[in-house]
Structure formats: structure tokens, C-alpha cells
Short mmCIF file of C-alpha atoms and ligand atoms in Angstrom, two decimals:
data_model
loop_
_atom_site.label_atom_id
_atom_site.label_comp_id
_atom_site.label_asym_id
_atom_site.label_seq_id
_atom_site.Cartn_x
_atom_site.Cartn_y
_atom_site.Cartn_z
CA UNK A 1290 10.10 30.16 -15.40
CA UNK A 1291 10.07 26.38 -14.63
CA UNK A 1292 7.00 24.43 -16.40
CA UNK A 1293 5.34 22.65 -13.22
CA UNK A 1294 3.51 19.06 -12.62
CA UNK A 1295 1.24 18.70 -10.09
CA UNK A 1296 0.36 15.23 -9.12
CA UNK A 1297 -2.81 13.19 -6.65
CA UNK A 1298 -2.13 10.07 -5.71
CA UNK A 1299 -4.90 7.67 -4.69
CA UNK A 1300 -4.35 3.72 -3.54
CA UNK A 1301 -1.99 2.01 -2.18
CA UNK A 1302 1.66 3.15 -1.08
CA UNK A 1303 2.78 1.77 -4.24
CA UNK A 1304 1.13 4.39 -6.28
CA UNK A 1305 3.05 6.91 -3.84
CA UNK A 1306 6.23 5.34 -5.11
CA UNK A 1307 4.89 5.90 -8.75
CA UNK A 1308 4.21 9.27 -8.39
CA UNK A 1309 7.54 9.96 -7.03
CA UNK A 1310 8.61 8.00 -9.94
CA UNK A 1311 7.15 10.35 -12.29
CA UNK A 1312 8.09 13.28 -10.25
CA UNK A 1313 11.66 12.12 -11.57
CA UNK A 1314 11.01 11.24 -14.54
CA UNK A 1315 9.41 15.03 -15.37
CA UNK A 1316 11.99 16.31 -13.70
CA UNK A 1317 14.67 15.51 -16.20
CA UNK A 1318 12.48 17.07 -18.85
CA UNK A 1319 12.52 20.29 -16.51
CA UNK A 1320 9.53 20.20 -14.70
CA UNK A 1321 9.23 21.50 -10.90
CA UNK A 1322 6.91 19.63 -8.82
CA UNK A 1323 4.24 21.83 -7.17
CA UNK A 1324 1.52 21.24 -4.62
CA UNK A 1325 -1.06 24.01 -6.25
CA UNK A 1326 -3.12 22.90 -9.36
CA UNK A 1327 -3.82 26.52 -9.86
CA UNK A 1328 0.03 27.07 -10.97
CA UNK A 1329 0.29 23.70 -12.64
CA UNK A 1330 0.99 23.22 -16.47
CA UNK A 1331 0.44 19.31 -16.01
CA UNK A 1332 -2.46 18.03 -13.66
CA UNK A 1333 -2.25 14.18 -13.16
CA UNK A 1334 -4.32 11.89 -10.99
CA UNK A 1335 -2.11 8.84 -10.18
CA UNK A 1336 -5.18 6.50 -9.58
CA UNK A 1337 -6.60 3.14 -7.83
CA UNK A 1338 -9.37 0.56 -9.17
CA UNK A 1339 -9.58 -1.63 -6.46
CA UNK A 1340 -12.87 -0.92 -5.82
CA UNK A 1341 -15.46 1.09 -7.12
CA UNK A 1342 -15.88 3.99 -4.96
CA UNK A 1343 -12.09 4.59 -5.46
CA UNK A 1344 -12.91 4.94 -9.15
CA UNK A 1345 -16.04 7.27 -8.42
CA UNK A 1346 -13.71 9.52 -6.48
CA UNK A 1347 -11.88 10.09 -9.94
CA UNK A 1348 -14.63 10.77 -12.09
CA UNK A 1349 -14.87 13.94 -9.42
CA UNK A 1350 -11.66 14.98 -9.75
CA UNK A 1351 -11.99 15.06 -13.86
CA UNK A 1352 -14.93 17.39 -13.78
CA UNK A 1353 -12.66 19.53 -11.36
CA UNK A 1354 -9.50 19.34 -13.56
CA UNK A 1355 -11.69 20.45 -16.48
CA UNK A 1356 -13.06 23.76 -14.80
CA UNK A 1357 -8.71 24.23 -14.58
CA UNK A 1358 -8.87 23.85 -18.28
CA UNK A 1359 -11.65 25.70 -18.97
CA UNK A 1360 -9.74 28.56 -17.31
CA UNK A 1361 -6.61 27.64 -18.69
CA UNK A 1362 -6.72 25.60 -22.01
CA UNK A 1363 -3.08 25.16 -22.24
CA UNK A 1364 -2.74 22.78 -19.03
CA UNK A 1365 -2.63 19.03 -19.83
CA UNK A 1366 -5.06 17.08 -17.92
CA UNK A 1367 -3.35 13.22 -17.37
CA UNK A 1368 -4.93 10.15 -15.71
CA UNK A 1369 -2.18 7.37 -14.92
CA UNK A 1370 -2.22 4.26 -12.82
CA UNK A 1371 -4.63 1.44 -12.53
CA UNK A 1372 -7.87 3.15 -13.60
CA UNK A 1373 -5.95 4.29 -16.92
CA UNK A 1374 -4.91 1.03 -16.96
CA UNK A 1375 -8.34 -0.51 -16.69
CA UNK A 1376 -10.62 2.26 -18.75
CA UNK A 1377 -7.98 3.13 -21.46
CA UNK A 1378 -9.79 5.35 -23.91
CA UNK A 1379 -12.64 5.55 -22.41
CA UNK A 1380 -11.28 8.27 -20.19
CA UNK A 1381 -10.04 10.23 -23.21
CA UNK A 1382 -13.49 9.88 -24.75
CA UNK A 1383 -14.40 12.28 -22.17
CA UNK A 1384 -13.28 14.92 -24.01
CA UNK A 1385 -11.44 16.13 -20.71
CA UNK A 1386 -8.45 13.92 -20.58
CA UNK A 1387 -5.39 14.57 -22.72
CA UNK A 1388 -2.99 12.03 -21.17
CA UNK A 1389 -3.47 8.41 -20.18
CA UNK A 1390 -0.69 6.34 -19.01
CA UNK A 1391 -0.76 2.63 -17.53
CA UNK A 1392 1.58 1.74 -14.91
CA UNK A 1393 4.01 0.58 -16.94
CA UNK A 1394 4.31 3.65 -19.34
CA UNK A 1395 5.67 6.13 -16.86
CA UNK A 1396 8.88 6.69 -18.66
CA UNK A 1397 6.59 7.43 -21.91
CA UNK A 1398 5.05 10.59 -20.13
CA UNK A 1399 7.31 13.05 -21.64
CA UNK A 1400 7.06 11.86 -25.15
CA UNK A 1401 3.17 11.42 -24.90
CA UNK A 1402 2.82 14.85 -23.68
CA UNK A 1403 5.25 16.10 -26.63
CA UNK A 1404 2.64 14.53 -29.02
CA UNK A 1405 -0.48 15.96 -27.45
CA UNK A 1406 -2.94 18.34 -29.49
CA UNK A 1407 -6.36 19.53 -28.92
CA UNK A 1408 -7.52 17.13 -30.67
CA UNK A 1409 -4.98 14.25 -30.36
CA UNK A 1410 -5.17 12.83 -26.74
CA UNK A 1411 -2.47 10.24 -26.00
CA UNK A 1412 -3.01 6.91 -24.59
CA UNK A 1413 -0.10 4.31 -23.56
CA UNK A 1414 -1.57 1.08 -21.27
CA UNK A 1415 1.28 -1.26 -22.59
CA UNK A 1416 2.22 -3.57 -19.68
CA UNK A 1417 5.76 -4.69 -19.58
CA UNK A 1418 7.19 -8.27 -18.31
CA UNK A 1419 10.43 -6.23 -17.34
CA UNK A 1420 9.69 -2.51 -16.15
CA UNK A 1421 10.90 -2.08 -12.65
CA UNK A 1422 11.94 1.60 -12.77
CA UNK A 1423 15.20 0.24 -10.99
CA UNK A 1424 17.52 2.98 -12.16
CA UNK A 1425 14.97 5.70 -11.19
CA UNK A 1426 15.42 7.56 -8.32
CA UNK A 1427 12.23 8.83 -6.84
CA UNK A 1428 11.66 12.56 -5.67
CA UNK A 1429 10.68 11.93 -2.31
CA UNK A 1430 7.30 13.39 -1.62
CA UNK A 1431 7.04 12.41 2.13
CA UNK A 1432 6.66 15.07 4.73
CA UNK A 1433 8.98 14.40 7.49
CA UNK A 1434 12.16 13.00 5.67
CA UNK A 1435 12.28 10.38 8.11
CA UNK A 1436 10.13 7.40 6.40
CA UNK A 1437 10.67 6.10 2.60
CA UNK A 1438 9.13 3.53 0.57
CA UNK A 1439 10.83 1.30 -1.54
CA UNK A 1440 9.51 -0.60 -4.25
CA UNK A 1441 10.81 -3.80 -4.76
CA UNK A 1442 8.81 -5.84 -6.99
CA UNK A 1443 5.67 -4.99 -9.23
CA UNK A 1444 2.64 -6.71 -10.44
CA UNK A 1445 0.84 -9.88 -9.15
CA UNK A 1446 0.94 -13.39 -10.09
CA UNK A 1447 -2.06 -14.29 -8.10
CA UNK A 1448 -5.56 -14.60 -9.35
CA UNK A 1449 -8.00 -13.71 -6.25
CA UNK A 1450 -11.02 -13.94 -8.15
CA UNK A 1451 -12.26 -10.64 -6.46
CA UNK A 1452 -9.36 -8.68 -7.50
CA UNK A 1453 -8.53 -6.00 -10.21
CA UNK A 1454 -4.95 -5.35 -9.23
CA UNK A 1455 -3.34 -8.34 -11.63
CA UNK A 1456 -5.03 -6.84 -14.48
CA UNK A 1457 -4.05 -3.14 -14.03
CA UNK A 1458 -0.31 -3.90 -12.84
CA UNK A 1459 0.08 -7.06 -15.22
CA UNK A 1460 2.67 -9.98 -14.22
CA UNK A 1461 4.70 -10.25 -11.23
CA UNK A 1462 8.55 -9.23 -11.66
CA UNK A 1463 11.14 -8.68 -8.86
CA UNK A 1464 13.42 -5.60 -8.92
CA UNK A 1465 17.34 -5.72 -8.79
CA UNK A 1466 18.42 -6.52 -5.61
CA UNK A 1467 21.30 -3.83 -5.87
CA UNK A 1468 19.28 -0.90 -6.68
CA UNK A 1469 17.15 -1.76 -3.97
CA UNK A 1470 20.01 -1.69 -2.01
CA UNK A 1471 21.79 1.44 -3.36
CA UNK A 1472 18.52 3.23 -2.77
CA UNK A 1473 17.91 2.59 0.77
CA UNK A 1474 21.59 3.44 1.36
CA UNK A 1475 20.94 6.68 -0.35
CA UNK A 1476 17.82 7.77 1.85
CA UNK A 1477 20.02 6.64 5.09
CA UNK A 1478 22.66 8.65 4.08
CA UNK A 1479 20.20 11.74 3.92
CA UNK A 1480 18.80 11.04 7.24
CA UNK A 1481 15.83 8.73 6.46
CA UNK A 1482 15.40 6.67 9.43
CA UNK A 1483 12.94 4.01 8.13
CA UNK A 1484 12.47 2.34 4.90
CA UNK A 1485 9.23 0.11 3.74
CA UNK A 1486 9.59 -2.40 1.12
CA UNK A 1487 6.83 -2.41 -1.19
CA UNK A 1488 5.18 -5.50 -3.10
CA UNK A 1489 1.52 -7.06 -3.56
CA UNK A 1490 3.47 -10.32 -2.39
CA UNK A 1491 6.59 -9.55 -0.75
CA UNK A 1492 7.12 -13.28 -0.17
CA UNK A 1493 7.65 -14.36 -3.56
CA UNK A 1494 10.24 -11.69 -4.77
CA UNK A 1495 12.95 -13.58 -6.03
CA UNK A 1496 15.85 -12.18 -8.13
CA UNK A 1497 17.80 -14.61 -10.52
CA UNK A 1498 21.33 -13.85 -11.76
CA UNK A 1499 24.29 -15.83 -12.34
CA UNK A 1500 25.65 -15.41 -9.22
CA UNK A 1501 22.48 -17.35 -7.82
CA UNK A 1502 19.16 -16.48 -6.36
CA UNK A 1503 18.03 -13.80 -3.83
CA UNK A 1504 14.82 -14.38 -1.93
CA UNK A 1505 12.88 -12.08 0.18
CA UNK A 1506 14.26 -12.97 3.06
CA UNK A 1507 17.97 -12.41 2.04
CA UNK A 1508 17.00 -9.22 0.74
CA UNK A 1509 15.09 -8.28 3.70
CA UNK A 1510 18.56 -9.22 5.66
CA UNK A 1511 21.06 -7.29 3.34
CA UNK A 1512 18.91 -3.90 4.09
CA UNK A 1513 18.95 -4.43 7.83
CA UNK A 1514 22.27 -4.89 7.71
CA UNK A 1515 22.91 -1.27 5.71
CA UNK A 1516 23.00 0.21 9.46
CA UNK A 1517 21.22 -0.77 13.14
CA UNK A 1518 20.01 2.89 12.77
CA UNK A 1519 17.97 2.20 10.06
CA UNK A 1520 14.52 0.58 10.63
CA UNK A 1521 13.04 -1.95 8.06
CA UNK A 1522 9.44 -2.33 7.52
CA UNK A 1523 7.58 -4.49 4.53
CA UNK A 1524 4.34 -5.04 3.14
CA UNK A 1525 2.44 -7.13 1.70
CA UNK A 1526 2.67 -10.60 3.18
CA UNK A 1527 0.70 -13.52 1.66
CA UNK A 1528 -0.74 -16.11 4.16
CA UNK A 1529 0.11 -18.99 1.41
CA UNK A 1530 3.68 -17.85 1.07
CA UNK A 1531 5.15 -16.20 4.19
CA UNK A 1532 8.02 -18.63 5.00
CA UNK A 1533 9.93 -19.81 8.32
CA UNK A 1534 13.21 -18.44 6.85
CA UNK A 1535 11.47 -14.64 6.99
CA UNK A 1536 9.96 -15.37 10.31
CA UNK A 1537 13.14 -16.20 11.73
CA UNK A 1538 15.11 -13.62 9.41
CA UNK A 1539 12.98 -11.02 11.43
CA UNK A 1540 14.15 -12.53 14.74
CA UNK A 1541 17.78 -11.84 13.86
CA UNK A 1542 17.63 -8.49 13.67
CA UNK A 1543 16.45 -5.90 16.13
CA UNK A 1544 15.86 -3.34 13.15
CA UNK A 1545 13.44 -5.23 11.40
CA UNK A 1546 10.11 -3.83 12.68
CA UNK A 1547 8.13 -6.74 14.24
CA UNK A 1548 5.04 -5.98 12.11
CA UNK A 1549 3.77 -8.06 9.87
CA UNK A 1550 0.19 -7.09 7.68
CA UNK A 1551 -1.36 -10.40 6.77
CA UNK A 1552 -4.41 -10.15 5.15
CA UNK A 1553 -6.98 -13.07 5.47
CA UNK A 1554 -9.78 -11.44 3.73
CA UNK A 1555 -11.95 -13.98 5.19
CA UNK A 1556 -12.58 -16.65 8.10
CA UNK A 1557 -14.56 -18.92 5.91
CA UNK A 1558 -13.07 -22.43 4.09
CA UNK A 1559 -15.55 -22.07 1.96
CA UNK A 1560 -14.86 -18.46 0.48
CA UNK A 1561 -11.51 -18.65 0.81
CA UNK A 1562 -11.61 -21.27 -1.78
CA UNK A 1563 -14.07 -19.10 -3.92
CA UNK A 1564 -11.64 -16.16 -3.21
CA UNK A 1565 -9.07 -18.10 -4.98
CA UNK A 1566 -6.90 -17.52 -1.99
CA UNK A 1567 -4.74 -20.84 -1.79
CA UNK A 1568 -4.82 -21.54 2.08
CA UNK A 1569 -7.42 -22.33 4.81
CA UNK A 1570 -8.61 -20.83 8.00
CA UNK A 1571 -6.40 -23.37 9.94
CA UNK A 1572 -3.24 -22.74 7.66
CA UNK A 1573 -4.09 -19.02 8.48
CA UNK A 1574 -4.15 -19.69 12.08
CA UNK A 1575 -1.08 -21.81 12.06
CA UNK A 1576 0.92 -19.19 10.38
CA UNK A 1577 0.04 -16.84 13.17
CA UNK A 1578 0.85 -19.31 15.85
CA UNK A 1579 4.10 -19.79 14.20
CA UNK A 1580 4.42 -15.55 13.93
CA UNK A 1581 3.95 -15.72 17.76
CA UNK A 1582 6.12 -18.40 18.82
CA UNK A 1583 9.02 -16.93 17.09
CA UNK A 1584 8.35 -13.35 17.21
CA UNK A 1585 6.80 -12.30 20.54
CA UNK A 1586 4.92 -8.91 20.52
CA UNK A 1587 4.76 -8.90 16.66
CA UNK A 1588 2.19 -7.16 15.80
CA UNK A 1589 -0.39 -8.43 13.06
CA UNK A 1590 -2.99 -6.59 11.35
CA UNK A 1591 -5.15 -7.49 8.30
CA UNK A 1592 -7.27 -7.11 5.48
CA UNK A 1593 -10.66 -8.35 5.03
CA UNK A 1594 -13.87 -7.87 2.82
CA UNK A 1595 -17.26 -8.32 4.25
CA UNK A 1596 -20.36 -9.59 1.68
CA UNK A 1597 -18.18 -11.27 -1.14
CA UNK A 1598 -20.60 -13.36 -3.48
CA UNK A 1599 -22.70 -15.98 -1.70
CA UNK A 1600 -21.23 -15.04 2.03
CA UNK A 1601 -23.72 -16.54 4.42
CA UNK A 1602 -24.60 -15.53 8.13
CA UNK A 1603 -22.09 -18.85 8.68
CA UNK A 1604 -19.15 -17.53 6.97
CA UNK A 1605 -19.88 -13.95 8.37
CA UNK A 1606 -19.54 -15.64 11.64
CA UNK A 1607 -16.59 -17.55 10.51
CA UNK A 1608 -14.64 -14.36 10.07
CA UNK A 1609 -15.69 -12.69 13.30
CA UNK A 1610 -14.75 -15.94 15.17
CA UNK A 1611 -11.30 -15.59 12.99
CA UNK A 1612 -10.95 -12.12 14.35
CA UNK A 1613 -11.67 -12.91 17.69
CA UNK A 1614 -9.22 -15.66 17.55
CA UNK A 1615 -6.18 -14.14 16.41
CA UNK A 1616 -6.59 -10.85 17.79
CA UNK A 1617 -5.27 -8.42 14.93
CA UNK A 1618 -3.83 -4.92 16.24
CA UNK A 1619 -5.41 -3.47 13.27
CA UNK A 1620 -7.60 -4.11 10.25
CA UNK A 1621 -8.58 -2.31 7.12
CA UNK A 1622 -12.20 -3.49 6.33
CA UNK A 1623 -14.38 -3.52 3.02
CA UNK A 1624 -17.45 -3.99 1.89
CA UNK A 1625 -16.93 -6.18 -1.64
CA UNK A 1626 -16.85 -4.28 -4.75
CA UNK A 1627 -17.56 -6.41 -8.03
CA UNK A 1628 -14.63 -5.22 -10.58
CA UNK A 1629 -15.52 -5.94 -13.79
CA UNK A 1630 -13.08 -8.34 -15.62
CA UNK A 1631 -12.09 -10.31 -12.70
CA UNK A 1632 -12.86 -14.13 -12.61
CA UNK A 1633 -15.73 -13.28 -9.82
CA UNK A 1634 -17.36 -10.89 -11.80
CA UNK A 1635 -17.49 -13.47 -14.64
CA UNK A 1636 -18.47 -16.55 -12.63
CA UNK A 1637 -20.26 -15.41 -9.50
CA UNK A 1638 -23.56 -12.79 -9.05
CA UNK A 1639 -22.55 -10.17 -6.48
CA UNK A 1640 -25.68 -11.51 -4.44
CA UNK A 1641 -25.03 -10.40 -1.13
CA UNK A 1642 -27.60 -7.09 -0.58
CA UNK A 1643 -25.79 -4.04 0.25
CA UNK A 1644 -27.62 -3.49 3.43
CA UNK A 1645 -26.63 -7.25 4.50
CA UNK A 1646 -22.81 -6.52 3.18
CA UNK A 1647 -22.72 -2.97 5.42
CA UNK A 1648 -24.33 -4.56 8.60
CA UNK A 1649 -21.70 -7.24 8.34
CA UNK A 1650 -18.80 -5.00 8.09
CA UNK A 1651 -19.99 -2.78 10.51
CA UNK A 1652 -19.79 -6.07 13.02
CA UNK A 1653 -16.48 -6.44 11.89
CA UNK A 1654 -15.20 -2.93 12.49
CA UNK A 1655 -16.83 -3.00 15.64
CA UNK A 1656 -15.34 -6.08 16.89
CA UNK A 1657 -11.99 -5.08 15.46
CA UNK A 1658 -12.54 -1.83 17.67
CA UNK A 1659 -12.59 -3.77 20.91
CA UNK A 1660 -9.45 -6.02 19.59
CA UNK A 1661 -7.62 -2.66 18.82
CA UNK A 1662 -8.31 -1.35 22.06
CA UNK A 1663 -7.62 -4.53 23.99
CA UNK A 1664 -4.29 -5.25 21.94
CA UNK A 1665 -3.43 -1.47 23.06
CA UNK A 1666 -4.62 -1.70 26.76
CA UNK A 1667 -2.00 -4.96 27.18
CA UNK A 1668 0.68 -2.33 25.95
CA UNK A 1669 0.01 -0.21 29.15
CA UNK A 1670 3.19 0.03 31.37
CA UNK A 1671 5.32 -1.02 28.74
CA UNK A 1672 8.39 0.59 27.58
CA UNK A 1673 9.35 0.87 23.56
CA UNK A 1674 11.77 2.25 21.20
CA UNK A 1675 9.76 4.98 18.88
CA UNK A 1676 10.98 6.76 16.03
CA UNK A 1677 9.98 10.16 15.91
CA UNK A 1678 7.94 11.08 13.01
CA UNK A 1679 7.34 14.42 14.39
CA UNK A 1680 4.56 16.97 16.43
CA UNK A 1681 1.48 15.45 16.91
CA UNK A 1682 -1.73 15.93 14.89
CA UNK A 1683 -3.83 16.80 17.76
CA UNK A 1684 -1.36 18.48 19.97
CA UNK A 1685 1.91 20.92 18.74
CA UNK A 1686 3.42 20.24 22.04
CA UNK A 1687 3.55 16.44 21.86
CA UNK A 1688 5.39 14.52 19.58
CA UNK A 1689 4.47 11.27 17.49
CA UNK A 1690 6.08 8.03 16.46
CA UNK A 1691 5.48 4.39 16.12
CA UNK A 1692 6.69 1.36 17.72
CA UNK A 1693 8.07 -1.73 16.09
CA UNK A 1694 4.85 -3.46 15.89
CA UNK A 1695 3.22 -0.24 14.23
CA UNK A 1696 1.74 1.39 16.90
CA UNK A 1697 0.95 5.33 17.09
CA UNK A 1698 2.70 6.76 20.26
CA UNK A 1699 2.11 10.24 21.79
CA UNK A 1700 4.21 11.96 24.27
CA UNK A 1701 5.01 15.25 25.52
CA UNK A 1702 8.67 15.81 24.90
CA UNK A 1703 10.56 19.37 23.58
CA UNK A 1704 13.74 17.98 23.10
CA UNK A 1705 13.77 15.40 20.31
CA UNK A 1706 12.87 15.93 16.80
CA UNK A 1707 11.82 13.82 13.92
CA UNK A 1708 14.16 11.15 12.73
CA UNK A 1709 15.58 10.26 16.68
CA UNK A 1710 14.75 7.13 18.28
CA UNK A 1711 13.24 7.76 21.87
CA UNK A 1712 12.11 5.24 24.80
CA UNK A 1713 8.74 5.74 26.05
CA UNK A 1714 6.32 4.24 28.44
CA UNK A 1715 2.61 3.78 27.85
CA UNK A 1716 0.30 5.43 30.45
CA UNK A 1717 -3.17 4.86 28.89
CA UNK A 1718 -4.80 4.30 25.67
CA UNK A 1719 -7.57 4.63 23.12
CA UNK A 1720 -8.69 2.03 20.19
CA UNK A 1721 -5.93 3.89 17.74
CA UNK A 1722 -3.21 5.64 19.83
CA UNK A 1723 -0.93 4.83 22.73
CA UNK A 1724 -0.39 7.86 25.54
CA UNK A 1725 2.90 7.75 26.49
CA UNK A 1726 5.64 9.71 28.45
CA UNK A 1727 9.32 9.81 28.37
CA UNK A 1728 10.86 6.60 29.83
N1 SAH B 3125 -1.86 -7.79 -2.33
C1 SAH B 3125 -2.49 -7.82 -1.34
C2 SAH B 3125 -3.88 -6.62 -1.41
C3 SAH B 3125 -3.52 -5.84 -2.39
S1 SAH B 3125 -4.97 -4.98 -2.42
C4 SAH B 3125 -3.05 -8.90 -1.01
O1 SAH B 3125 -3.00 -10.09 -1.29
O2 SAH B 3125 -3.67 -9.13 0.49
C5 SAH B 3125 -6.14 -4.45 -0.98
C6 SAH B 3125 -6.85 -4.51 -0.59
O3 SAH B 3125 -8.05 -4.39 -0.95
C7 SAH B 3125 -7.10 -6.29 -0.46
O4 SAH B 3125 -6.24 -6.96 0.73
C8 SAH B 3125 -8.49 -6.42 -0.18
O5 SAH B 3125 -8.91 -6.90 1.25
C9 SAH B 3125 -9.05 -5.51 -0.79
N2 SAH B 3125 -9.83 -6.01 -1.81
C10 SAH B 3125 -9.19 -5.84 -3.39
N3 SAH B 3125 -9.98 -6.12 -4.00
C11 SAH B 3125 -11.53 -5.57 -3.49
C12 SAH B 3125 -12.82 -5.87 -3.98
N4 SAH B 3125 -12.98 -6.37 -5.09
N5 SAH B 3125 -13.81 -5.40 -2.81
C13 SAH B 3125 -13.45 -5.06 -1.94
N6 SAH B 3125 -12.24 -5.09 -1.54
C14 SAH B 3125 -11.44 -5.70 -2.28
FE1 SF4 B 3126 -5.08 -9.12 -5.14
FE2 SF4 B 3126 -4.55 -11.12 -4.55
FE3 SF4 B 3126 -2.80 -10.04 -5.84
FE4 SF4 B 3126 -2.81 -9.14 -3.38
S1 SF4 B 3126 -2.66 -11.34 -3.67
S2 SF4 B 3126 -2.81 -8.00 -5.69
S3 SF4 B 3126 -5.37 -9.37 -3.57
S4 SF4 B 3126 -4.31 -10.85 -7.15
FE1 F3S B 3127 -5.35 0.28 -5.98
FE2 F3S B 3127 -3.49 -0.12 -8.19
FE3 F3S B 3127 -2.84 -0.10 -5.62
S1 F3S B 3127 -5.89 -1.05 -7.70
S2 F3S B 3127 -4.60 -0.66 -4.44
S3 F3S B 3127 -3.56 1.56 -6.66
S4 F3S B 3127 -2.23 -1.68 -6.86
#
């Protein structure tokens, strides 16, 4: 019987791809993927450190994995990913973890596993300047066979003062564009109809070789040229780096989805400076104007942090007014969580009381709910081409799929299936969904 590996994935989409890379590495060693922890020989959690609550969740999972180990002592329990990188042997010191592997150590996992003995857990958290897993074909774990994620770079060279990612993922490096293109062609030939190119800051993607350089805008156009039937998405853009070239390249290809995720973090210049984001509110608003001018109807979404060090009521009002001014289609909204070792943790006291953070966060959330609803209401009566992802979660007689601008549509349909393109007309909406009929 084949040995089995089970992985729970937390954190961002990059971790989803990394887990697929680990499955591929372990498949070569004869391990088969399982979705049941009870039958697994290896249990891994691919973890996130971006906020404290992400890590707290993992401590809970370690306890649960340990109950498996008590029943079946031969089971290997491992922590991989960002929390592995951050906490290193603090994880094995618990006596409940046999394996710790950081984001650049996945090729070493088979060897580490061979070296594990009951009193000798294995830790490898070496970061690399080169590793991109470019040659590894991920074992896809998506449910619908329509939408695939492709990692185009790793690490981050920015030093946003609140952020742990540069410490857990190491220096930025870009992946060979030929391997990205062949991966995109491969998934397309296997029936996938959408690829999302992933990096912490895709605008700084740069490949240098003897033949010259490849920028993100050029890479994106090459992927788009694979087929007009292949939709292309990407994330995340950085407001300081998003270029006119990119925005104009998006305009040239119908199959590049008109959606930009542009994390703003704060609307206050004073805090943006303290966060080391290296742009101002005015710069951000100018980038939004440019996007709207070149790409009418483009979805714009964001991330924001409430209650960063020294945030005053006035700073918070600046965030709210920026949200109203832009009218984001959607936002991921977080309370500031101090991360040990970051610049902010060393330099600035985490001095906004939790109740104040939470009150401000709730104000941003309720404003954003209104803005999302308004943005969706503005689409009533319009017709969009959506890529069918499968049956809608709430009603099996309906299908769901996204517009290019990344809005979720549901519509009654018994003919089409996942992977089909369908035109739908918007009849009504909630703040989260467009309710449609076939056009
Ligand atoms: N590379 C992306 C973001 C990666 S982390 C960018 O530059 O925008 C995803 C989001 O988590 C960030 O955009 C930020 O809003 C949030 N985040 C990061 N560190 C955080 C912290 N210490 N506390 C709260 N939220 C944080
Ligand atoms: Fe973190 Fe900033 Fe890098 Fe994004 S750009 S991953 S927020 S350091
Ligand atoms: Fe989390 Fe690491 Fe991604 S900290 S957000 S899993 S890069």
C-alpha cells in the first residue's frame, strides 16, 4: 500500500501553491495525497505568521495532530511554511513536532523525513536567494479543474515596518519566465481556463538573462497570448510600483482580467510613512485615477490595517475618507497585530488599545459593506462574461462564476458546466454577490 501524506494549508495563495509543490516532491518519493488525517503517514501544516491569530490557530492544530500521534506513534507531524521559518526549533521543543521546514527547504523534506528518529526531530529553515521550485510541476489541489495558481516569484524586498513576510520568505527572486509559460500552457491543455500569477509584489518581477530582461507587463502579455480562451489574473500589486506599462498591457488583451488588488494599508500620509510603504495618499489616488482612465470598469480591491502604532482618530478618518473616495469593490480588513522582529515591533509601541482598534476596524468594515453594495448595484442591468466555476454553494440548481472584475455571479443554468464561458445579465445583488440570469 502506498504511503500517504496529508497537508493542511493556511495563509495566502502562495502557500496553496507551496503545498502543491510539496505534494509533487513527495509523490516522487512514492507518497500519495490524502484528504483524511486518520490514514496519513505524514501530517503537515503549511503555516502563516502574518498575524498572531494565524499562529494561535496552528498551536491548536499541533495539539490535535498530537492526538493522532498518541494513537499511531509512527505518524510524522511537521510544521512547514512561514511559522516554521519564524519559530524554528521552538516548534520541535514542544516534543510534538518531528519536522520543521521553512519555505525554501521543501526539496529537503524527503531527506529530513529519512533522518527523523523519535528523539531526533529535524529542522531546516535555511533561506535561499535562488530557490523558485521552477522545475517542479505542482500537484493541483483545486476542486474544480478550472482555475490554477502559478507562483512567479518568491520572497519580498520591501520592508513594510509591520510585516513579517520578508523575514519568513526571504529575499525577492523571480522565476524563469519559460517555466512559468510552460506551466500555464500545461494547465490550459489540461482544461484549466484561468491562471493567477502570484507574487508578494508582482510589479517588481524581473528576469535577466543574456537575451535581455523580462518585466511583469511582458510576462503577463506572453501568458495572455497562450490562448484567448485562457483568462489571466495576478496578485499582489504594490501602489509604489504599479506601472503605466502594466495598466496599458492589461488594456491590450481581453483575456487579462480587469481586476487589480492594490493594498493601501492606510489613508494617512503620516502612517504610510511610518509603515514604510513609500507612497503617499495622493500617489495612491493618482494610480487609481490612471487605472480608471485606461481600464473603465476595472475592479479595484485593497487591504487595510486598523490601529497601527500611534494611529489617531484623524488618521483613521483619513482611511475612511480614502475608502469613500476610491469606492473599493472589496477589501480585506485587519486589526494591526505586532509581529516580533519587525521594524515596527522594535521601534514603535503597539499603543492603540484593542477596543479602539476593533471599533475602527468595524467602522471600516461597515463602510466597505456599503461601498461593495453600491458597486454591485451599479452593475444591475449590465451583461458580463463569466467563467463557470461550478454549482453555486447555496443552490445546486444554480451555477457560479466570476466576472473579469472578480465579482461572484450566481445564475440558474442546467446546460453549462465548470470551465465554460457564459454571458449573464445582472438582475439584483447583495454586497457579496451579483444575482443574474443567462443573457
Ligand atoms: N505583499 C502584499 C501583502 C502581503 S500580507 C502587499 O504588500 O500588500 C497581506 C496583508 O496582511 C497585507 O496587505 C496587510 O494588510 C496585512 N498585514 C500584514 N502584516 C500585518 C500585521 N502585522 N498586522 C495586521 N495585518 C497585517
Ligand atoms: Fe509585507 Fe510589504 Fe512585502 Fe507586502 S510588500 S509582503 S506588506 S513587506
Ligand atoms: Fe502568511 Fe507567509 Fe503568506 S506569513 S500571508 S503564508 S507569505
